[in-house]
XYZ file of C-alpha atoms in Angstrom:
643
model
C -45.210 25.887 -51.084
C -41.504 25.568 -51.533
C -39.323 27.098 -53.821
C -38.202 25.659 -56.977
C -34.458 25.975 -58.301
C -32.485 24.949 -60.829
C -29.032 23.467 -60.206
C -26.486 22.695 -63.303
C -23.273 21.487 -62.232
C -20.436 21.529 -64.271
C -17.674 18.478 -62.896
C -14.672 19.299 -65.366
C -11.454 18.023 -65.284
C -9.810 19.913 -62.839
C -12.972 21.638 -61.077
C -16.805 21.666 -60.256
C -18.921 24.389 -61.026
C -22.735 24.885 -59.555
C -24.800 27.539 -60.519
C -28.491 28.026 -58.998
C -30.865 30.044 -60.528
C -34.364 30.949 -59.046
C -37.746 30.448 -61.262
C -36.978 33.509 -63.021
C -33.612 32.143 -64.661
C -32.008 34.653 -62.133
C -28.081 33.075 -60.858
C -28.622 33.147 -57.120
C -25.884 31.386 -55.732
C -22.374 29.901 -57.933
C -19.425 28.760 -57.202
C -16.262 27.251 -58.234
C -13.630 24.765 -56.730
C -10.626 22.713 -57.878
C -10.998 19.332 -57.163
C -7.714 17.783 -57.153
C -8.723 14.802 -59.186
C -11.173 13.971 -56.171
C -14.170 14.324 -58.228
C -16.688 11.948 -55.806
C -16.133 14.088 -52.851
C -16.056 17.303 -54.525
C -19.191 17.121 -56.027
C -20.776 15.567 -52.538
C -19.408 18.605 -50.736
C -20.939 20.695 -52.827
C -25.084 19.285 -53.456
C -24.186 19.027 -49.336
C -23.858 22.942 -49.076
C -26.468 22.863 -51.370
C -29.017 21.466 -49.231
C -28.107 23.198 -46.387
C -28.732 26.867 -48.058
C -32.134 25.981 -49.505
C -33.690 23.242 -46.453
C -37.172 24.162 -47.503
C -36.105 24.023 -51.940
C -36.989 21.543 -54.555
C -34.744 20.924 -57.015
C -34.256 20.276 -60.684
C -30.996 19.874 -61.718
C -28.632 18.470 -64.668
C -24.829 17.556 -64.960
C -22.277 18.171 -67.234
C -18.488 18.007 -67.680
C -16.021 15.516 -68.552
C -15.966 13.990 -65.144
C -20.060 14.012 -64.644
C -20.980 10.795 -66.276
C -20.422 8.707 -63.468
C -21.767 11.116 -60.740
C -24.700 11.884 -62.544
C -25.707 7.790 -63.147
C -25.229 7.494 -59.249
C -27.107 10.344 -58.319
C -30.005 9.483 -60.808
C -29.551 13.052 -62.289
C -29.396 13.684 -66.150
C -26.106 14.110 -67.889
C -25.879 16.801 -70.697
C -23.014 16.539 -72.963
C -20.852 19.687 -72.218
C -20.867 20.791 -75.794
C -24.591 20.881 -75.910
C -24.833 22.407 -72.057
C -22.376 25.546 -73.450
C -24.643 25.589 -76.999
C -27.350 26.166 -74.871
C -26.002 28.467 -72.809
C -24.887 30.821 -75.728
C -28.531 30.776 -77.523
C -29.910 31.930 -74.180
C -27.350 34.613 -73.094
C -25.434 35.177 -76.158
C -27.563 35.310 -79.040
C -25.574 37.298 -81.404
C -22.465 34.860 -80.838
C -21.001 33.316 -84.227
C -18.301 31.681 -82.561
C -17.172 30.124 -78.902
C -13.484 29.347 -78.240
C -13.679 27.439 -74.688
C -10.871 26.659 -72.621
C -11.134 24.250 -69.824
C -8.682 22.136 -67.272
C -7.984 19.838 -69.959
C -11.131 20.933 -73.025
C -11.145 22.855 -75.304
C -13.517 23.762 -77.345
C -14.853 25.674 -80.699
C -18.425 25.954 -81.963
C -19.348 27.279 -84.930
C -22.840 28.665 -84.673
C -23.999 28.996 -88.586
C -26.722 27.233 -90.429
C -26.042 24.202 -89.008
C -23.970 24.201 -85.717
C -20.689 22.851 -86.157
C -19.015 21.747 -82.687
C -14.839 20.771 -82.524
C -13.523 19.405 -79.144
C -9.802 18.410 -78.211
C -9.829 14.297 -78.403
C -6.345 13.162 -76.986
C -4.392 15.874 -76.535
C -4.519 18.413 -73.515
C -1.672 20.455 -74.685
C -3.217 23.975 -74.913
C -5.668 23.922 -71.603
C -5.662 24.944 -67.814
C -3.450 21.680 -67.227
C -1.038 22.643 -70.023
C -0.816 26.481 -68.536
C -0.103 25.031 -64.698
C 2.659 23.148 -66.076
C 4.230 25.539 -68.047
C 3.760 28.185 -65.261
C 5.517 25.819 -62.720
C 8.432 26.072 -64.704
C 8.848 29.553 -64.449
C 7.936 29.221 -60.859
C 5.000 30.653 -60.398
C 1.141 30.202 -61.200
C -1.050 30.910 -64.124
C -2.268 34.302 -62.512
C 1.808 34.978 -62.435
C 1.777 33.985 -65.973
C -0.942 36.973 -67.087
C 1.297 39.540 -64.862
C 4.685 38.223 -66.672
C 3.306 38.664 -70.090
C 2.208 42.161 -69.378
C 5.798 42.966 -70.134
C 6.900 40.780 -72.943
C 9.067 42.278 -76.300
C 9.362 38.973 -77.972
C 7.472 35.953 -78.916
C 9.565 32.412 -79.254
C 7.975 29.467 -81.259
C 6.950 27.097 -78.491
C 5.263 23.736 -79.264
C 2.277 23.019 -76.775
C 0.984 19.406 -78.831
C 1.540 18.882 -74.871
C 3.519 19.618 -71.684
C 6.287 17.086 -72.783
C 7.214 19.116 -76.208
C 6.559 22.401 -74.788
C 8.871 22.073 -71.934
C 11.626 20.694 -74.575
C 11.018 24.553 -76.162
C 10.956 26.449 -72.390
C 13.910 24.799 -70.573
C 16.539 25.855 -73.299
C 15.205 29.596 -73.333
C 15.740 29.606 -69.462
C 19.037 27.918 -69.538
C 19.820 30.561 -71.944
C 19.025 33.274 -69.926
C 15.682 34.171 -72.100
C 13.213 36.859 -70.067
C 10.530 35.229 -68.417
C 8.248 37.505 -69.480
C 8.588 36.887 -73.326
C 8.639 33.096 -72.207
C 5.405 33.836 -70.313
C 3.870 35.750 -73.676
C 5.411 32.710 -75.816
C 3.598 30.138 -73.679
C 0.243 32.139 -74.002
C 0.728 32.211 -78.142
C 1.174 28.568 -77.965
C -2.153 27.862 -76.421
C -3.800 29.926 -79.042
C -1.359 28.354 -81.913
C -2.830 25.476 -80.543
C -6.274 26.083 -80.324
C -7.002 27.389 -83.792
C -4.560 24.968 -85.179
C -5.359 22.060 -83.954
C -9.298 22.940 -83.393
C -10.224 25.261 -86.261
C -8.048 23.290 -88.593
C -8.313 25.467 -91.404
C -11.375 26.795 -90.824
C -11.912 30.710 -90.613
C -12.841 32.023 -87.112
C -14.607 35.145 -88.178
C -17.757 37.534 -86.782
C -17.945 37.819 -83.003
C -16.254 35.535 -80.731
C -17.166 34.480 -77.201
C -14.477 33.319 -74.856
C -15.131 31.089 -72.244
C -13.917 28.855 -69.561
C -11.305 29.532 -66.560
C -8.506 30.070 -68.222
C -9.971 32.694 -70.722
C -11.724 34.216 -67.994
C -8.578 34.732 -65.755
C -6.009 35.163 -68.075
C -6.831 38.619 -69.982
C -3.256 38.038 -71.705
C -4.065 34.581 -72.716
C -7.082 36.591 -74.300
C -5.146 39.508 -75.652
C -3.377 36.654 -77.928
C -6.274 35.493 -78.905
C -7.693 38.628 -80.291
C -4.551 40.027 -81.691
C -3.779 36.451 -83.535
C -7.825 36.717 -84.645
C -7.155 40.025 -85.905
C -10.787 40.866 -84.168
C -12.466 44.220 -83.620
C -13.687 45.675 -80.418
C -17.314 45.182 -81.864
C -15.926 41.350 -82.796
C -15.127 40.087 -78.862
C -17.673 38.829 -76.048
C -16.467 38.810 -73.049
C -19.702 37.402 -71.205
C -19.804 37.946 -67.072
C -18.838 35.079 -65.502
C -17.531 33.068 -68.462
C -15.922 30.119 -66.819
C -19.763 29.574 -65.163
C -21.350 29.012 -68.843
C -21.646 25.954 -69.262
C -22.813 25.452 -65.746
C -25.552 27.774 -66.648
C -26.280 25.543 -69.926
C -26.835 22.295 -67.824
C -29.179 24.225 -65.198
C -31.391 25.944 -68.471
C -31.304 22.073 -69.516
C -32.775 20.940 -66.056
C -36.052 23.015 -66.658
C -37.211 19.938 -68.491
C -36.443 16.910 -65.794
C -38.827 16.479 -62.707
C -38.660 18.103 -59.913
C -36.901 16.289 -56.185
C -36.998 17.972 -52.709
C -34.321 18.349 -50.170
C -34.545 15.212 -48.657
C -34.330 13.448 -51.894
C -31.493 15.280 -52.622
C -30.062 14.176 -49.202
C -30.802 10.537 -50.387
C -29.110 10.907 -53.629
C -25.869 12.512 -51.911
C -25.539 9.354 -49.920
C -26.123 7.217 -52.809
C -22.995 8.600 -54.400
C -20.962 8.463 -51.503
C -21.208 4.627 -51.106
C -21.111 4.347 -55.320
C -17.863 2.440 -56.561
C -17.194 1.616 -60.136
C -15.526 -1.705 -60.997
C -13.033 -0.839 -64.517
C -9.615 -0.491 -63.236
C -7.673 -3.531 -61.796
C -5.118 -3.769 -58.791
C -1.823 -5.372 -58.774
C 0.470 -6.125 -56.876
C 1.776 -4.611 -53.625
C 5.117 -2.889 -53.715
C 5.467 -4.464 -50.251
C 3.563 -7.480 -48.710
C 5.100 -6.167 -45.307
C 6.811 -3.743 -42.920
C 9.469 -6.084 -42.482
C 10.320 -6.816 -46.289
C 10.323 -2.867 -46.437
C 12.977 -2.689 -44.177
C 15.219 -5.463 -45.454
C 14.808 -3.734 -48.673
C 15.869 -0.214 -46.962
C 18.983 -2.174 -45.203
C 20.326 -3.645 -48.551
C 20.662 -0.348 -50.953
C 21.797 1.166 -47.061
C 25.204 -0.631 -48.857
C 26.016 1.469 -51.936
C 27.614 4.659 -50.348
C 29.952 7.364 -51.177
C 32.965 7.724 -48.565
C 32.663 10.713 -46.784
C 34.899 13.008 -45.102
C 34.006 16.655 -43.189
C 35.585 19.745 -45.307
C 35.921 21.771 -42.185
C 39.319 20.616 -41.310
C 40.471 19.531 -44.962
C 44.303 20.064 -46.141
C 45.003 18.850 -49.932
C 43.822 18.598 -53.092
C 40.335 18.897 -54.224
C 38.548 18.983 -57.329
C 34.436 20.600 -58.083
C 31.976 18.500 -60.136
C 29.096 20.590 -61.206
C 26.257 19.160 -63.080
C 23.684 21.871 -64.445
C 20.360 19.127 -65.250
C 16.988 20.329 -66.679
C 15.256 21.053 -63.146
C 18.105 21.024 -60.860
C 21.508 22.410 -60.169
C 23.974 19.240 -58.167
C 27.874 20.269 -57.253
C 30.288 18.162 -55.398
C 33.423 18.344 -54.123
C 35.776 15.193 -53.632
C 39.182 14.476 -52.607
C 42.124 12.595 -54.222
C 40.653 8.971 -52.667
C 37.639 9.970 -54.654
C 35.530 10.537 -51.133
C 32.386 13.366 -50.589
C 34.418 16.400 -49.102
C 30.435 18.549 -50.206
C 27.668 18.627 -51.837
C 24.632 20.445 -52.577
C 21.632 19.709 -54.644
C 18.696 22.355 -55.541
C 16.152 23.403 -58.226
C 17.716 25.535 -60.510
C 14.749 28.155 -60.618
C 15.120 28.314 -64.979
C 18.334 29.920 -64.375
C 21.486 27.370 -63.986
C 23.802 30.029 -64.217
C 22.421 31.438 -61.124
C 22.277 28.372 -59.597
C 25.713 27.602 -59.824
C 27.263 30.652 -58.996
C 24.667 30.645 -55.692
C 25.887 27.168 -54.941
C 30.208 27.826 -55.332
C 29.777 30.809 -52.900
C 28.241 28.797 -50.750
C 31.255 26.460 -51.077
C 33.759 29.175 -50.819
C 31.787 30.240 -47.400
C 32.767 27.204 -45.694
C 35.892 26.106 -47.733
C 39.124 25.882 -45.187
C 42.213 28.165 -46.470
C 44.658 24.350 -47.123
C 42.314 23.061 -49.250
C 43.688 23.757 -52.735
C 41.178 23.484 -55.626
C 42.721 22.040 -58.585
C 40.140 21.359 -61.092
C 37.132 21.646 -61.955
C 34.685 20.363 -64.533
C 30.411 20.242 -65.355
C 27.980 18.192 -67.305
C 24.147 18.506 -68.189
C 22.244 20.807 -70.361
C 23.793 24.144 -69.405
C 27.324 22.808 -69.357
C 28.805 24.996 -72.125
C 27.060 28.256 -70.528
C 28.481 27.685 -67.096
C 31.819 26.355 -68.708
C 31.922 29.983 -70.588
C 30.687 32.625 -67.930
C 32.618 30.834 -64.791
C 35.881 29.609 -66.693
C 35.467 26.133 -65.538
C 38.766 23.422 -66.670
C 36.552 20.830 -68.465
C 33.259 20.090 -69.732
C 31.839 16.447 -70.487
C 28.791 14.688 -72.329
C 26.083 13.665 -69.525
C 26.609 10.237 -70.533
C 30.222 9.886 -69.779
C 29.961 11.860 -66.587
C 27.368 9.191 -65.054
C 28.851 6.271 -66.893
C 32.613 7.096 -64.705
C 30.736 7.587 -61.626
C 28.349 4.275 -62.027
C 31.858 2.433 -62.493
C 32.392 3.338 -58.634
C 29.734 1.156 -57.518
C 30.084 -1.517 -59.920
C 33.192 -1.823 -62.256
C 31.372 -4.289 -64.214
C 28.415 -2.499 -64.746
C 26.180 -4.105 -67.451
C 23.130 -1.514 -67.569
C 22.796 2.322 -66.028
C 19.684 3.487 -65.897
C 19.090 7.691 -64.578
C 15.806 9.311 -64.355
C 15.766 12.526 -63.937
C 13.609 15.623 -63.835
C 12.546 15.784 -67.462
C 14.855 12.943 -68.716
C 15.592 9.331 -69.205
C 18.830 7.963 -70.288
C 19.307 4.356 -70.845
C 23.418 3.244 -70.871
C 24.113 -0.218 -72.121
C 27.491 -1.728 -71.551
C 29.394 -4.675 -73.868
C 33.166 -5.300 -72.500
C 32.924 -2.222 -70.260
C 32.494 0.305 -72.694
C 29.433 2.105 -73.939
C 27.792 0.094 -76.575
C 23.932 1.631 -76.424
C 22.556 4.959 -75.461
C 18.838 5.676 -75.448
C 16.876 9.220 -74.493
C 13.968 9.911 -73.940
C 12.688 12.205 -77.323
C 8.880 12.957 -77.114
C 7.675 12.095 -73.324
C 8.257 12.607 -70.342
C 5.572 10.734 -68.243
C 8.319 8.535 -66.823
C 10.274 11.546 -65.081
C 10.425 13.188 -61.780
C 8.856 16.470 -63.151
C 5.729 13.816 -64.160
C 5.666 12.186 -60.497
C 5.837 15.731 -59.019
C 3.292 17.467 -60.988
C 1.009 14.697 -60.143
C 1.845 14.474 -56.614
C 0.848 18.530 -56.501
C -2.557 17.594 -58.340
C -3.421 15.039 -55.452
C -2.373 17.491 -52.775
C 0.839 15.769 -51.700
C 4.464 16.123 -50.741
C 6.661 13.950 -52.497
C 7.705 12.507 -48.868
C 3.735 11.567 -48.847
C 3.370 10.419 -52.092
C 6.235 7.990 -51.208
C 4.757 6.856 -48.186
C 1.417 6.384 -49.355
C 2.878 4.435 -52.252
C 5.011 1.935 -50.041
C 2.077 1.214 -47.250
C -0.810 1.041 -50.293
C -1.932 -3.033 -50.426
C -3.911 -2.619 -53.480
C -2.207 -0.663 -56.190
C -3.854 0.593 -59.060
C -3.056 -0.002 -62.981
C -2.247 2.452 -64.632
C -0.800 1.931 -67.746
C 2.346 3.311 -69.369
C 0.956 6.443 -71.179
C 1.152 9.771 -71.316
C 0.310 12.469 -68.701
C -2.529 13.581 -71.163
C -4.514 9.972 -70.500
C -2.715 9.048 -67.034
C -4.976 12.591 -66.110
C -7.900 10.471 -66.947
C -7.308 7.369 -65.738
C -6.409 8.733 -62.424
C -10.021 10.342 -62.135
C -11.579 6.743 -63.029
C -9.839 5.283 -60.127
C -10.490 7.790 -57.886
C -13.997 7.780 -58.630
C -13.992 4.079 -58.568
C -12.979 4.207 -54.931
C -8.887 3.534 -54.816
C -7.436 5.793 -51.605
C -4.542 7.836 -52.615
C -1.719 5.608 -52.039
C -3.158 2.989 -53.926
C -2.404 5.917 -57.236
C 0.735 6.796 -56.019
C 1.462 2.588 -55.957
C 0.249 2.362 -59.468
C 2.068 5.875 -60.701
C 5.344 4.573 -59.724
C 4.514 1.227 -61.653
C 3.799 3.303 -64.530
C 7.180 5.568 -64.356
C 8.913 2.648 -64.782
C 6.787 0.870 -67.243
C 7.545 4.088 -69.597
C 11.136 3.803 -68.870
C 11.441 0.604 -69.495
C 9.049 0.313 -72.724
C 9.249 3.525 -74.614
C 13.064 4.321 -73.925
C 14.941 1.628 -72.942
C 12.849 -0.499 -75.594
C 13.358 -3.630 -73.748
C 11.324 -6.329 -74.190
C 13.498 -9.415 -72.888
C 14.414 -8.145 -69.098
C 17.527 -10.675 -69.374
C 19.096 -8.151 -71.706
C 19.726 -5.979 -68.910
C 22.112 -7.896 -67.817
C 23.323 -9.056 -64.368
C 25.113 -6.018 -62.891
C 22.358 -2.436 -63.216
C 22.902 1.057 -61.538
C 19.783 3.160 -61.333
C 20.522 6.851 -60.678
C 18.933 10.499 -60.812
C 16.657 12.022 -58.380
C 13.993 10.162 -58.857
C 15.390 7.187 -58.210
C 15.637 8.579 -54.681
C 11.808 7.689 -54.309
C 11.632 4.107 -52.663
C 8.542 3.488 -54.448
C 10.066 3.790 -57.978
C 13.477 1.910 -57.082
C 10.638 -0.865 -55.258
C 8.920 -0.801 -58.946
C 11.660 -0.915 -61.047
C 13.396 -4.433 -59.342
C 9.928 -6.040 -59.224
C 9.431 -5.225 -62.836
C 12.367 -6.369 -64.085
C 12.729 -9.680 -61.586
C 16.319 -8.463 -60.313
C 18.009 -6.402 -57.198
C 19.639 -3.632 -58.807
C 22.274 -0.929 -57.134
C 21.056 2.399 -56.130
C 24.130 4.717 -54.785
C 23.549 6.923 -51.878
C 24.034 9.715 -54.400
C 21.914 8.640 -56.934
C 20.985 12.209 -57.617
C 24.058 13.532 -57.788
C 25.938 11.185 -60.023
C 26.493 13.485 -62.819
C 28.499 16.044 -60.630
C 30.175 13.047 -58.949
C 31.213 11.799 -62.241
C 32.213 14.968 -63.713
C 34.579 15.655 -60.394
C 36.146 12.138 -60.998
C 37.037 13.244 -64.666
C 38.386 16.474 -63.093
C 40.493 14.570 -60.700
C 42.145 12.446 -63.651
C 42.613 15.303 -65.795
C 44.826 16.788 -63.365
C 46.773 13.754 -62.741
C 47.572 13.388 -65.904
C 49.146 17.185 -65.929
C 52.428 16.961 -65.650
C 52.479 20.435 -64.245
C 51.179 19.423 -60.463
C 51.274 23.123 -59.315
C 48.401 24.413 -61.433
C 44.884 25.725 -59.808
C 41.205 25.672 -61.296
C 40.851 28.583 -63.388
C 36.704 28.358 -62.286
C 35.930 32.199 -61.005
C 36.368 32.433 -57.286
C 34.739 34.409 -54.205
C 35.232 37.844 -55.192
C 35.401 37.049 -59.203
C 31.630 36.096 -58.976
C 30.460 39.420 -56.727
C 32.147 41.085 -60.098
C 30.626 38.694 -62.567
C 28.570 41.352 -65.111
C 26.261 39.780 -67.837
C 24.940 41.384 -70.506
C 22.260 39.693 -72.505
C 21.186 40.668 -76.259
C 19.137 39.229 -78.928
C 19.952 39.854 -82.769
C 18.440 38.316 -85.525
C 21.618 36.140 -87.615
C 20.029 36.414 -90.957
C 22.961 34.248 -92.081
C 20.616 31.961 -93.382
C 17.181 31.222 -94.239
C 16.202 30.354 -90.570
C 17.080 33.458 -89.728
C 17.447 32.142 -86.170
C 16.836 34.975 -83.334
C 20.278 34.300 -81.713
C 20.227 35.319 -77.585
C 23.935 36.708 -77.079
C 25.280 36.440 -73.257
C 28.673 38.411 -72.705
C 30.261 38.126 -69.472
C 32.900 40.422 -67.867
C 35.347 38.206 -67.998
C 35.372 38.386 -71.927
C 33.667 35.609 -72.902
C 30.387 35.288 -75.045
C 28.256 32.633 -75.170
C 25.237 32.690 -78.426
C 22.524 30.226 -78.229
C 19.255 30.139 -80.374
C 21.010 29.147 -83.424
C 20.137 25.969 -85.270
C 23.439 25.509 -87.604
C 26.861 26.899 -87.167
C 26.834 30.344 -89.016
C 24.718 31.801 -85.729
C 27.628 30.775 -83.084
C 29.876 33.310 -85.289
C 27.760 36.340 -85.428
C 29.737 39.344 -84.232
């Protein structure tokens, strides 16, 4: 007689769980794998391994998760709502539970177990879950188990929104530009999740007796917890911590499978197949980026044209003038000559410190500068601009906007539109008469952005080189929408389960970057009002895909400069270069810190509390050794005074 198991599978949102348990509810076998929005496969590779442990088993078995539905109809297996799979899974193990708090990829989850059973589950918002603590760790540049270590260490909590990924990294990127500790950041990032959570979830509602905390993130992240429990204000008699939490509701769906008929092995086989060849019909295609090889490479050979002069540095005798431009993500610096042509340049992530960036970046410069080039001025841009400006004495600072608007004029003096994408930011530049008549950021998303394309290139196991390439040679793009990286998440999954190869999502994600762009900042409905003459600029316009997207969209060739990404600093150096021409005193040098000046560059880095006010803002104080200070934190004017 064979043996009988029972199988629950949990398919979440960003991995599958299977638990077997022999016919004494015993776990004999688990296990747990990300899935990298491959759901299909994932859960075939596993019932696969499955079979091939227990050849001579039968099997009941149940599914459960927010990606299940679909697997389970094609596998003729019963879906359990998770909710109900983790209810049941508490009764059983944790009797004496009064409250779950379950974290997920992109759930979460609290379930009041009282009279009646009350259950509260996260709707449209992922802010607060695995997803939402990947992202956040990325910018700090590390992982979520590098997250737990950091906050170990932390001495201060900052108010950090985490509604989602968008608002949260609007809170993070400042404190890092600022020169805030990661580990308080880290700490900060955790509090958010549970500000979140009970905020958002609990709504009111008093979390009291003992509390059971479950899912992977709980489970991993014993600082994540920690918050949790201090925030709670619960006892050590108040917190279950059961084994194997992030396995729960796993465990719930297999309890639930006692009920549903029994299959052997080679049913099971049959089943596995059945899933394989399964394709759902929802989603839509569109239209190709490129109906061939050939258009590709016309289209490659005509924005070949918009280039940058340039000359080598090595042998360079004259004037030349540094454009640095310190972005949200990434750290650009030029260096051009009086004809305005590309003596250097160097683009790089800025690691959440600028300042380190840049100073990294000019002694690189200095390394290969020759001893007749004279630098005469220097200026920077972007969101760390009055920082660097500060700690490395740099001539002039400029607005973002002006700094890309003077270098878009090189490539077209009758600009009409300039559009930049960047890491984390849209800008959209209208011109009337060549001057600026309309400017329009991005405020609360930042699904159109290189930061979005990146993350989701990560999720699907991709380089951005790849991601590109796939997009270009994919025939059958996928729809996607214009939303936000909460509900792109989940359309992604549909199409993947309904059978849409990689590419074809990449295709449809660049569609979508520029469908945001174009319809929740730029605001444009009649494409006309664009006008005849548009630049397109910042990093991610780098990615053929995007630029491919963006002229089909809007019915028009547009001009993409050779240096799209580094327009900023290019623009900034330009503004330099007038500045000193219009110095009547033609023998004066950059003041920015040279060579040896930065090896003696000391910062020291204190936070006070202004009280000057009612905010009582906690002001982070950066004084450098060259006697400058530089206070950031405050939100009015009385903080930037504060002895």
């Amino acid at each position: 007689m064979s043996e009988l198991l029972h199988v629950g599978l949990d398919v979440g949102s960003t991995t599958v769980k299977i638990i077997v348990m022999n016919d004494k509810n015993e776990t004999i076998y688990k296990n747990y794998t990300r899935h990298f929005s491959d759901t299909k496969n994932t859960v075939c590779n596993c019932l696969e391994q499955l079979s091939k442990d227990y050849p001579d088993a039968s099997f009941t078995m149940a599914l459960t998760g927010s990606g299940a539905m679909s697997a389970a109809k094609f596998l003729g297996i019963p879906f359990i709502q998770e909710v109900i799979s983790c209810k049941r899974a508490v009764e059983k193990y944790l009797p004496e539970t009064d409250v779950v708090i379950e974290l997920g990829g992109e759930d979460a989850k609290i379930i009041y177990f009282d009279k009646f059973i009350e259950q509260r589950m996260n709707g449209t918002c992922a802010g607060g879950t695995g997803a939402f603590l990947d992202q956040m760790a990325s910018l700090l540049n590390t992982d979520t188990a590098g997250l737990n270590e950091l906050a170990k260490d932390y001495k201060v909590i900052y108010p950090i929104a985490s509604r989602c990924g968008v608002f949260a990294k609007t809170d993070v990127q400042p404190l890092l530009n600022e020169g805030s500790r990661k580990e308080d950041i880290a700490a900060s990032i955790f509090q958010a999740v549970v500000n979140q959570t009970i905020s958002g979830l609990a709504c009111g509602r008093p979390i009291r007796g003992k509390v059971a905390f479950l899912g992977g993130p709980l489970s991993y992240l014993p600082e994540l917890r920690k918050r949790f429990i201090e925030t709670l204000q619960l006892k050590d008699d108040e917190i279950i911590i059961p084994e194997d939490a992030h396995l729960l509701v796993a465990k719930g769906a297999a309890l639930d499978s006692l009920n549903t008929p029994a299959f052997t092995n080679a049913e099971l086989k049959e089943k596995i197949k059945n899933l394989k060849k399964s394709k759902d019909t929802t989603t839509q295609p569109i239209d190709p980026l490129f109906e061939s090889t050939e258009e590709y490479e016309k289209f490659k050979k005509r924005h070949n044209k918009a280039k940058v002069e340039s000359k080598p540095l090595e042998n360079y005798k004259g004037d030349c003038f540094i454009g640095i431009d310190a972005g949200s993500t990434t750290t650009k610096l030029v260096l051009i000559d009086t004809e305005n042509h590309l003596l250097y340049s160097d683009y790089g992530s800025n690691e959440g410190n600028p300042l380190n960036s840049v100073i990294k970046m000019l002694k690189k410069l200095y390394s290969v500068l020759p001893k007749d080039a004279k630098l005469r001025f220097s200026g920077v841009t972007g969101y760390g601009e009055k920082l660097i400006q500060t700690a490395l004495n740099v001539d002039l600072n400029e607005i973002e906007t002006i700094a890309h608007y003077t270098a878009a004029k090189q490539f077209m003096p009758d600009v009409t539109s300039i559009i930049d994408i960047g890491g984390q930011d849209m800008k959209y530049i209208k011109l009337k008469n060549n001057a600026i008549d309309n400017i329009m950021l991005n405020e609360a998303c930042s699904s159109g952005c290189g930061s979005f394309i990146e993350t989701f290139a990560k999720s699907l196991g991709l380089t951005i080189e790849e991601f590109v390439q796939s997009a270009i040679d994919s025939k059958t793009p996928v729809d996607l929408g214009s939303r936000c990286t909460v509900f792109m998440n989940s359309k992604i999954k549909q199409a993947q389960k309904e059978g849409y190869s990689v590419g074809d999502i990449s295709a449809g994600l660049s569609y979508s970057v520029v469908k945001n762009a174009i319809q929740k900042v730029m605001k444009v409905r009649d494409m006309s009002t664009l006008g005849k003459h548009i630049v397109v600029q910042g990093g991610t316009f780098y990615n053929d895909a995007v630029l491919r997207s963006f002229e089909k969209i809007v019915g028009r060739n547009v001009i993409r400069p050779n240096i799209a990404g580094l327009m900023g600093a290019y623009g900034v150096a330009l503004l330099a270069k007038e500045q000193y021409e219009s110095n009547i005193d033609m023998a004066y040098f950059s003041t920015i810190l040279k060579d040896d000046e930065l090896d003696k560059l000391d910062i020291k880095t204190s936070q006070v509390r202004c009280g000057r006010c009612e905010n009582n803002c906690l002001l982070t104080i950066n004084k450098f050794s060259n006697g400058k200070s530089f206070i950031s934190g405050n939100r009015c004017e009385k903080g930037k005074r504060k002895s």
